[in-house]
Amino acid sequence: MTTTAANSGSGVPVLEARELSKRYGRKTALDNVSFSIPGESFVALLGPAGAGKTTTLRLLAGLERESGGDVLMDGSSVAGLEPKERDIAMIFDNLALYPHKTGFQNMAGPLLERRLPREEIKERVDAVAEKLRIAHILGRLPKTMSGGERQRIALGRALVRSPRVFLLDEPLSSLDAPLRFKLRSELKRLQREEKHTFLMATPDFSEALAVADTVLLLRAGKIVQESSPEDLYACPVDCEAALFVGSPQISLLRAVVREERIHCAGMSSPLPASLESAAQRLRQSGEDGFLLGVRPERVRPLLSPSSAPDGKAPDASSSSVGEVVDIESQGLRSIVTVCRDKEQIGMFCSAAQRAEIRIGQSLAFTLEDWEGLPAFDRITRKNIVRQGAGQG
């Protein structure tokens, strides 16, 4: 399978992997992976630990040799070329700054290796430092810098080279949450304003969805889905992808279709248009049951008629009742989990609603919108809506 991260305009991707494989003895770390990265795009390589993200980046950068397949830049193979011969900069998660060199000296290293004039080196380092807002720390040693400042120095060292492609290997993983949030916004701003080409590996779905134009979901050495961030969240390829993306996790609930109505978790609704084709295929195969993916923002607790948008409680068929088994505060809102028929369903509630809810009590709830929900085959666990749309 070959995936295209975005439209490149010229039609020739800046970087391309073709059936790329890597084996370590009997272990296959990467299995016939193919994708292309157009210029001026921000692509995230998303996957859990051990999925093959770092291996992919190291093969693209030339730091390791592939067991099979090819790597192309601007349409030409770079297989066999040394890392310094590929116009690629790689930023590692461990930063790898020289502790005895100042910020300026760390950033200037790649330019000194090229033997560029000192005036040009200073001009380029100063220009990048200004963009990254680190001009005031260029004279300091890494041990005197904060984690965020060291991260910016490492990024600046790559930026001064002006390479065709930047490979970022979990560049924010060692930072605390507030700084990670701030720097990922700066990365996106920098990529957009300077029209760089970024491929970033990350295990954090929220990071990938926040910065990327396109997400490549990698699992066990294979790309299982290539999507926009919105499509990955709304229409995951299978149950495993659905559970991996989103916090709190999606609820996978048993559902059936009977007499043009969908029944799930004690609720029912007219069959939504998005599920009509999937329901027809299930009937043809003799099946009527599947798993319905329900994210917490689709579910609303019912504490009183006034909690409904129109001030009216929903009819009995569109609401259900479960036992509250968990409440997790998130400041102005909380995540409430109820259990019904051994299935757990998450939902958000306001601070005012939270004051009325106790663990162990019975809580009524309703599913506000059935349209566009993902549905999964109970056996294969594949998204049957996506398959029906030819996106399997």
Coordinates of C-alpha atoms in Angstrom, one line a residue:
M1 CA 0.0 0.0 0.0
T2 CA 1.3 3.5 -0.9
T3 CA 0.1 6.5 1.0
T4 CA 0.3 10.1 0.1
A5 CA 0.6 12.5 2.9
A6 CA -0.8 15.6 1.1
N7 CA -0.9 17.2 -2.3
S8 CA 2.5 18.3 -3.2
G9 CA 1.7 20.6 -6.1
S10 CA 4.6 19.5 -8.3
G11 CA 3.5 15.9 -8.0
V12 CA 7.0 14.7 -7.0
P13 CA 7.3 14.0 -3.2
V14 CA 10.3 15.4 -1.4
L15 CA 10.8 12.1 0.5
E16 CA 9.4 8.7 -0.3
A17 CA 9.6 5.2 1.2
R18 CA 8.9 2.3 -1.1
E19 CA 8.3 -1.1 0.4
L20 CA 10.8 -0.3 3.1
S21 CA 11.7 -3.2 5.4
K22 CA 14.1 -3.7 8.3
R23 CA 14.9 -7.0 9.9
Y24 CA 17.1 -7.7 12.9
G25 CA 17.8 -11.4 12.7
R26 CA 14.4 -13.1 12.9
K27 CA 12.6 -10.0 14.1
T28 CA 10.9 -7.8 11.6
A29 CA 10.9 -4.2 12.8
L30 CA 9.5 -2.7 9.6
D31 CA 7.4 -4.6 7.0
N32 CA 7.0 -3.2 3.5
V33 CA 6.2 0.3 4.5
S34 CA 5.4 2.8 1.7
F35 CA 4.5 6.5 2.0
S36 CA 5.4 9.8 0.5
I37 CA 6.1 13.2 2.1
P38 CA 5.3 16.3 -0.2
G39 CA 7.2 19.5 0.3
E40 CA 6.1 22.1 2.9
S41 CA 4.0 19.5 4.8
F42 CA 3.9 18.5 8.4
V43 CA 3.4 14.7 8.7
A44 CA 3.2 12.8 12.0
L45 CA 4.3 9.2 12.3
L46 CA 2.1 8.0 15.1
G47 CA 2.3 4.7 17.0
P48 CA 3.0 3.0 20.3
A49 CA 6.4 2.1 21.6
G50 CA 7.9 -0.6 19.5
A51 CA 5.8 0.2 16.4
G52 CA 8.9 1.0 14.3
K53 CA 8.9 4.8 14.3
T54 CA 12.5 5.4 15.1
T55 CA 13.6 2.6 12.8
T56 CA 11.7 4.3 10.0
L57 CA 13.4 7.6 10.6
R58 CA 16.8 6.1 10.9
L59 CA 16.4 4.3 7.5
L60 CA 15.2 7.5 5.9
A61 CA 18.2 9.4 7.3
G62 CA 20.7 6.7 6.2
L63 CA 21.7 5.9 9.7
E64 CA 20.8 2.3 9.1
R65 CA 20.6 0.1 6.0
E66 CA 17.3 -1.2 4.8
S67 CA 16.7 -5.0 4.5
G68 CA 14.5 -4.3 1.5
G69 CA 12.8 -1.5 -0.4
D70 CA 14.1 1.9 -1.3
V71 CA 14.3 5.6 -0.1
L72 CA 13.8 8.4 -2.7
M73 CA 14.4 12.1 -2.5
D74 CA 12.8 14.3 -5.2
G75 CA 12.2 11.1 -7.2
S76 CA 15.7 9.7 -7.1
S77 CA 17.0 6.8 -5.0
V78 CA 19.3 7.7 -2.2
A79 CA 19.9 4.1 -1.1
G80 CA 23.5 3.5 -0.3
L81 CA 24.2 7.2 0.3
E82 CA 25.8 8.2 3.7
P83 CA 23.7 10.4 6.0
K84 CA 25.8 13.5 5.2
E85 CA 25.1 13.0 1.5
R86 CA 21.3 13.1 2.1
D87 CA 19.8 16.6 2.5
I88 CA 18.1 15.5 5.7
A89 CA 18.4 16.8 9.3
M90 CA 17.4 14.5 12.2
I91 CA 16.5 15.7 15.7
F92 CA 16.7 13.0 18.3
D93 CA 14.8 12.8 21.5
N94 CA 18.0 12.9 23.6
L95 CA 19.0 16.2 22.0
A96 CA 22.8 15.2 22.0
L97 CA 24.1 18.7 22.6
Y98 CA 27.8 19.2 23.3
P99 CA 28.0 20.1 27.0
H100 CA 31.3 22.0 26.7
K101 CA 30.0 24.2 23.9
T102 CA 27.8 27.3 24.0
G103 CA 24.5 27.5 22.4
F104 CA 26.0 29.4 19.5
Q105 CA 28.8 26.8 19.0
N106 CA 26.2 23.9 19.1
M107 CA 24.1 25.5 16.5
A108 CA 27.0 26.5 14.3
G109 CA 28.5 23.0 14.3
P110 CA 27.0 21.8 11.0
L111 CA 28.1 25.0 9.2
L112 CA 31.6 24.8 10.6
E113 CA 31.9 21.3 9.1
R114 CA 31.0 22.8 5.7
R115 CA 33.8 25.4 6.2
L116 CA 31.5 28.3 5.5
P117 CA 32.8 31.8 6.1
R118 CA 32.5 32.9 9.7
E119 CA 30.4 35.9 8.7
E120 CA 27.8 33.7 7.0
I121 CA 27.8 31.3 9.9
K122 CA 27.1 34.1 12.4
E123 CA 24.4 35.6 10.2
R124 CA 22.6 32.3 9.8
V125 CA 22.8 31.3 13.5
D126 CA 21.6 34.7 14.6
A127 CA 18.7 34.6 12.1
V128 CA 17.5 31.2 13.3
A129 CA 18.0 32.1 17.0
E130 CA 15.8 35.1 16.5
K131 CA 13.0 33.0 15.0
L132 CA 13.3 30.5 17.9
R133 CA 13.5 33.3 20.4
I134 CA 16.8 32.1 21.9
A135 CA 19.2 34.8 20.9
H136 CA 19.7 35.6 24.6
I137 CA 21.1 32.2 25.5
L138 CA 23.6 31.7 22.6
G139 CA 26.5 32.4 24.9
R140 CA 25.5 29.9 27.6
L141 CA 26.4 26.3 28.1
P142 CA 23.6 23.6 27.9
K143 CA 23.8 22.9 31.7
T144 CA 22.6 26.4 32.4
M145 CA 19.6 26.1 30.1
S146 CA 16.1 24.9 30.8
G147 CA 14.8 21.8 29.0
G148 CA 12.9 24.0 26.6
E149 CA 15.9 26.1 25.8
R150 CA 18.0 23.1 25.1
Q151 CA 15.3 21.7 22.8
R152 CA 15.3 25.0 20.9
I153 CA 19.1 24.9 20.5
A154 CA 18.9 21.4 19.1
L155 CA 16.2 22.4 16.7
G156 CA 18.2 25.5 15.7
R157 CA 21.2 23.4 14.9
A158 CA 19.1 21.5 12.4
L159 CA 17.4 24.7 11.0
V160 CA 20.7 26.5 10.2
R161 CA 21.4 23.8 7.6
S162 CA 18.2 24.5 5.6
P163 CA 17.8 20.8 4.7
R164 CA 15.1 19.5 2.4
V165 CA 13.5 17.4 5.1
F166 CA 13.5 17.5 9.0
L167 CA 13.0 14.2 10.8
L168 CA 12.0 14.7 14.4
D169 CA 12.2 11.6 16.7
E170 CA 9.8 12.3 19.6
P171 CA 11.4 15.7 20.1
L172 CA 9.2 16.8 22.9
S173 CA 8.9 13.6 24.9
S174 CA 11.3 14.7 27.7
L175 CA 9.6 18.0 28.4
D176 CA 6.9 18.6 31.0
A177 CA 3.3 19.0 29.8
P178 CA 3.0 22.9 29.7
L179 CA 6.3 23.3 27.9
R180 CA 5.5 20.4 25.5
F181 CA 2.2 22.2 24.6
K182 CA 4.0 25.5 24.0
L183 CA 6.8 24.0 21.9
R184 CA 4.5 22.0 19.7
S185 CA 2.6 25.2 18.8
E186 CA 5.9 26.8 18.0
L187 CA 7.0 23.9 15.8
K188 CA 3.8 24.2 13.8
R189 CA 4.2 28.0 13.5
L190 CA 7.7 27.6 12.3
Q191 CA 6.9 24.9 9.8
R192 CA 4.0 27.0 8.4
E193 CA 5.9 30.3 8.2
E194 CA 9.2 29.0 6.9
K195 CA 7.5 26.3 4.7
H196 CA 9.7 23.5 6.0
T197 CA 9.0 19.8 5.5
F198 CA 8.6 18.0 8.8
L199 CA 8.2 14.3 9.5
M200 CA 7.7 13.8 13.3
A201 CA 7.6 10.5 15.1
T202 CA 5.5 10.5 18.3
P203 CA 3.5 8.1 20.5
D204 CA 1.2 10.9 21.6
F205 CA -2.0 11.1 19.6
S206 CA -2.8 14.5 20.9
E207 CA 0.5 15.8 19.7
A208 CA 0.0 14.3 16.3
L209 CA -3.5 15.6 15.9
A210 CA -2.5 19.1 17.0
V211 CA 0.4 19.7 14.6
A212 CA 0.1 17.4 11.6
D213 CA -1.5 17.9 8.2
T214 CA -1.5 14.2 7.8
V215 CA -1.0 11.3 10.3
L216 CA 0.5 7.9 9.4
L217 CA -0.6 5.4 12.0
L218 CA 2.1 2.8 12.4
R219 CA 1.5 -0.5 14.2
A220 CA 3.8 -3.5 14.5
G221 CA 6.0 -2.3 11.6
K222 CA 3.1 -1.6 9.2
I223 CA 1.1 1.6 8.3
V224 CA -2.5 0.7 9.1
Q225 CA -4.1 4.1 8.3
E226 CA -3.1 7.3 6.6
S227 CA -5.5 10.2 7.3
S228 CA -6.1 13.7 8.2
P229 CA -6.2 14.2 11.9
E230 CA -9.9 14.7 11.8
D231 CA -10.5 11.5 9.8
L232 CA -8.3 9.5 12.1
Y233 CA -10.3 10.6 15.1
A234 CA -13.8 10.3 13.5
C235 CA -13.3 7.3 11.3
P236 CA -10.5 5.0 12.7
V237 CA -9.7 2.0 10.5
D238 CA -10.3 -0.6 13.3
C239 CA -11.1 -0.9 17.0
E240 CA -7.4 -0.8 18.0
A241 CA -6.9 2.5 16.2
A242 CA -10.1 3.9 17.8
L243 CA -8.9 3.0 21.3
F244 CA -5.5 4.4 20.7
V245 CA -6.7 7.8 19.6
G246 CA -8.7 9.9 22.0
S247 CA -8.9 10.5 25.8
P248 CA -10.9 9.3 27.5
Q249 CA -11.1 6.2 25.3
I250 CA -13.9 5.6 22.9
S251 CA -16.7 3.2 24.2
L252 CA -17.2 0.1 21.9
L253 CA -20.8 -0.9 22.5
R254 CA -22.8 -3.9 21.3
A255 CA -25.4 -2.8 18.7
V256 CA -28.0 -4.4 16.5
V257 CA -30.2 -3.1 13.6
R258 CA -33.8 -4.2 13.6
E259 CA -36.7 -2.8 11.6
E260 CA -34.6 0.1 10.4
R261 CA -33.7 1.1 14.0
I262 CA -30.4 0.8 15.7
H263 CA -30.4 -0.5 19.3
C264 CA -27.5 0.1 21.6
A265 CA -26.9 0.3 25.4
G266 CA -30.7 0.4 26.1
M267 CA -31.3 3.2 23.6
S268 CA -32.6 3.1 20.1
S269 CA -32.8 5.5 17.2
P270 CA -33.8 5.5 13.5
L271 CA -31.0 4.1 11.5
P272 CA -28.6 7.0 10.7
A273 CA -27.8 7.5 7.0
S274 CA -24.1 6.9 7.7
L275 CA -24.8 3.3 8.7
E276 CA -27.4 2.3 6.1
S277 CA -24.9 0.7 3.7
A278 CA -23.1 -1.1 6.5
A279 CA -26.4 -2.4 7.9
Q280 CA -27.4 -3.7 4.5
R281 CA -24.1 -5.6 4.1
L282 CA -24.5 -7.1 7.5
R283 CA -28.0 -8.3 6.7
Q284 CA -26.8 -9.9 3.5
S285 CA -24.2 -11.8 5.4
G286 CA -26.7 -12.9 8.0
E287 CA -25.4 -10.7 10.7
D288 CA -27.2 -7.9 12.5
G289 CA -24.8 -7.2 15.3
F290 CA -21.7 -5.0 15.4
L291 CA -19.8 -2.7 17.7
L292 CA -20.7 1.0 17.8
G293 CA -17.9 3.5 18.6
V294 CA -19.2 6.2 20.9
R295 CA -16.9 9.0 22.1
P296 CA -17.7 10.8 25.4
E297 CA -18.6 14.1 23.7
R298 CA -21.6 12.3 22.1
V299 CA -23.1 11.3 25.4
R300 CA -25.0 13.6 27.7
P301 CA -26.0 12.9 31.3
L302 CA -29.7 13.5 32.2
L303 CA -30.1 14.9 35.7
S304 CA -33.2 17.0 35.0
P305 CA -35.3 18.2 32.0
S306 CA -33.4 21.5 32.1
S307 CA -30.2 19.6 31.2
A308 CA -31.6 19.1 27.7
P309 CA -30.8 21.9 25.2
D310 CA -34.6 22.6 24.6
G311 CA -35.5 22.1 28.3
K312 CA -37.3 18.8 27.4
A313 CA -36.2 15.4 28.5
P314 CA -35.7 12.9 25.6
D315 CA -38.2 10.1 25.1
A316 CA -37.6 6.8 26.8
S317 CA -36.3 5.0 23.7
S318 CA -33.5 7.5 23.2
S319 CA -32.2 7.4 26.8
S320 CA -30.8 4.8 29.1
V321 CA -29.7 4.3 32.7
G322 CA -26.4 3.0 34.1
E323 CA -24.5 2.8 37.4
V324 CA -21.8 5.4 38.0
V325 CA -18.5 3.6 38.5
D326 CA -16.0 6.4 38.1
I327 CA -15.7 10.2 38.2
E328 CA -12.6 12.0 37.0
S329 CA -12.3 15.7 37.5
Q330 CA -10.8 17.9 34.8
G331 CA -11.4 21.3 36.3
L332 CA -14.4 22.9 34.7
R333 CA -15.7 19.5 33.6
S334 CA -15.5 15.9 34.7
I335 CA -15.5 12.5 33.0
V336 CA -18.2 10.3 34.3
T337 CA -18.2 6.6 33.5
V338 CA -21.3 4.5 33.9
C339 CA -21.8 0.7 33.5
R340 CA -24.8 -0.8 31.8
D341 CA -25.0 -4.5 31.0
K342 CA -21.3 -4.9 31.7
E343 CA -20.4 -2.2 29.2
Q344 CA -18.8 1.0 30.3
I345 CA -19.8 4.3 28.7
G346 CA -17.9 7.6 29.3
M347 CA -19.4 11.1 29.1
F348 CA -18.5 14.6 30.1
C349 CA -20.4 16.7 32.6
S350 CA -20.1 20.2 33.9
A351 CA -19.0 21.2 37.4
A352 CA -22.6 21.9 38.3
Q353 CA -23.7 18.5 37.2
R354 CA -20.7 16.9 38.9
A355 CA -22.0 18.1 42.2
E356 CA -25.2 16.0 41.7
I357 CA -23.4 12.8 40.8
R358 CA -22.1 10.2 43.1
I359 CA -20.3 6.9 42.5
G360 CA -22.8 4.0 42.8
Q361 CA -25.9 6.0 41.9
S362 CA -28.0 5.3 38.8
L363 CA -27.6 7.9 36.1
A364 CA -29.7 8.5 33.0
F365 CA -28.0 9.5 29.8
T366 CA -28.7 9.9 26.1
L367 CA -26.7 9.7 22.9
E368 CA -27.2 13.1 21.3
D369 CA -26.2 12.4 17.7
W370 CA -26.1 8.9 16.1
E371 CA -25.0 10.2 12.7
G372 CA -21.4 9.6 11.7
L373 CA -20.5 7.1 14.4
P374 CA -17.9 4.5 13.5
A375 CA -19.1 0.9 13.5
F376 CA -16.9 -2.2 13.7
D377 CA -17.2 -5.9 12.8
R378 CA -17.4 -7.9 15.9
I379 CA -15.0 -10.6 14.6
T380 CA -12.5 -8.7 12.4
R381 CA -12.9 -5.5 14.4
K382 CA -12.5 -3.5 11.2
N383 CA -14.5 -0.3 10.6
I384 CA -17.4 -1.5 8.4
V385 CA -18.4 2.0 7.5
R386 CA -14.9 2.8 6.2
Q387 CA -14.8 -0.4 4.2
G388 CA -18.1 0.3 2.6
A389 CA -16.7 3.7 1.5
G390 CA -13.8 2.0 -0.1
Q391 CA -11.3 3.2 2.4
G392 CA -10.5 -0.1 4.1

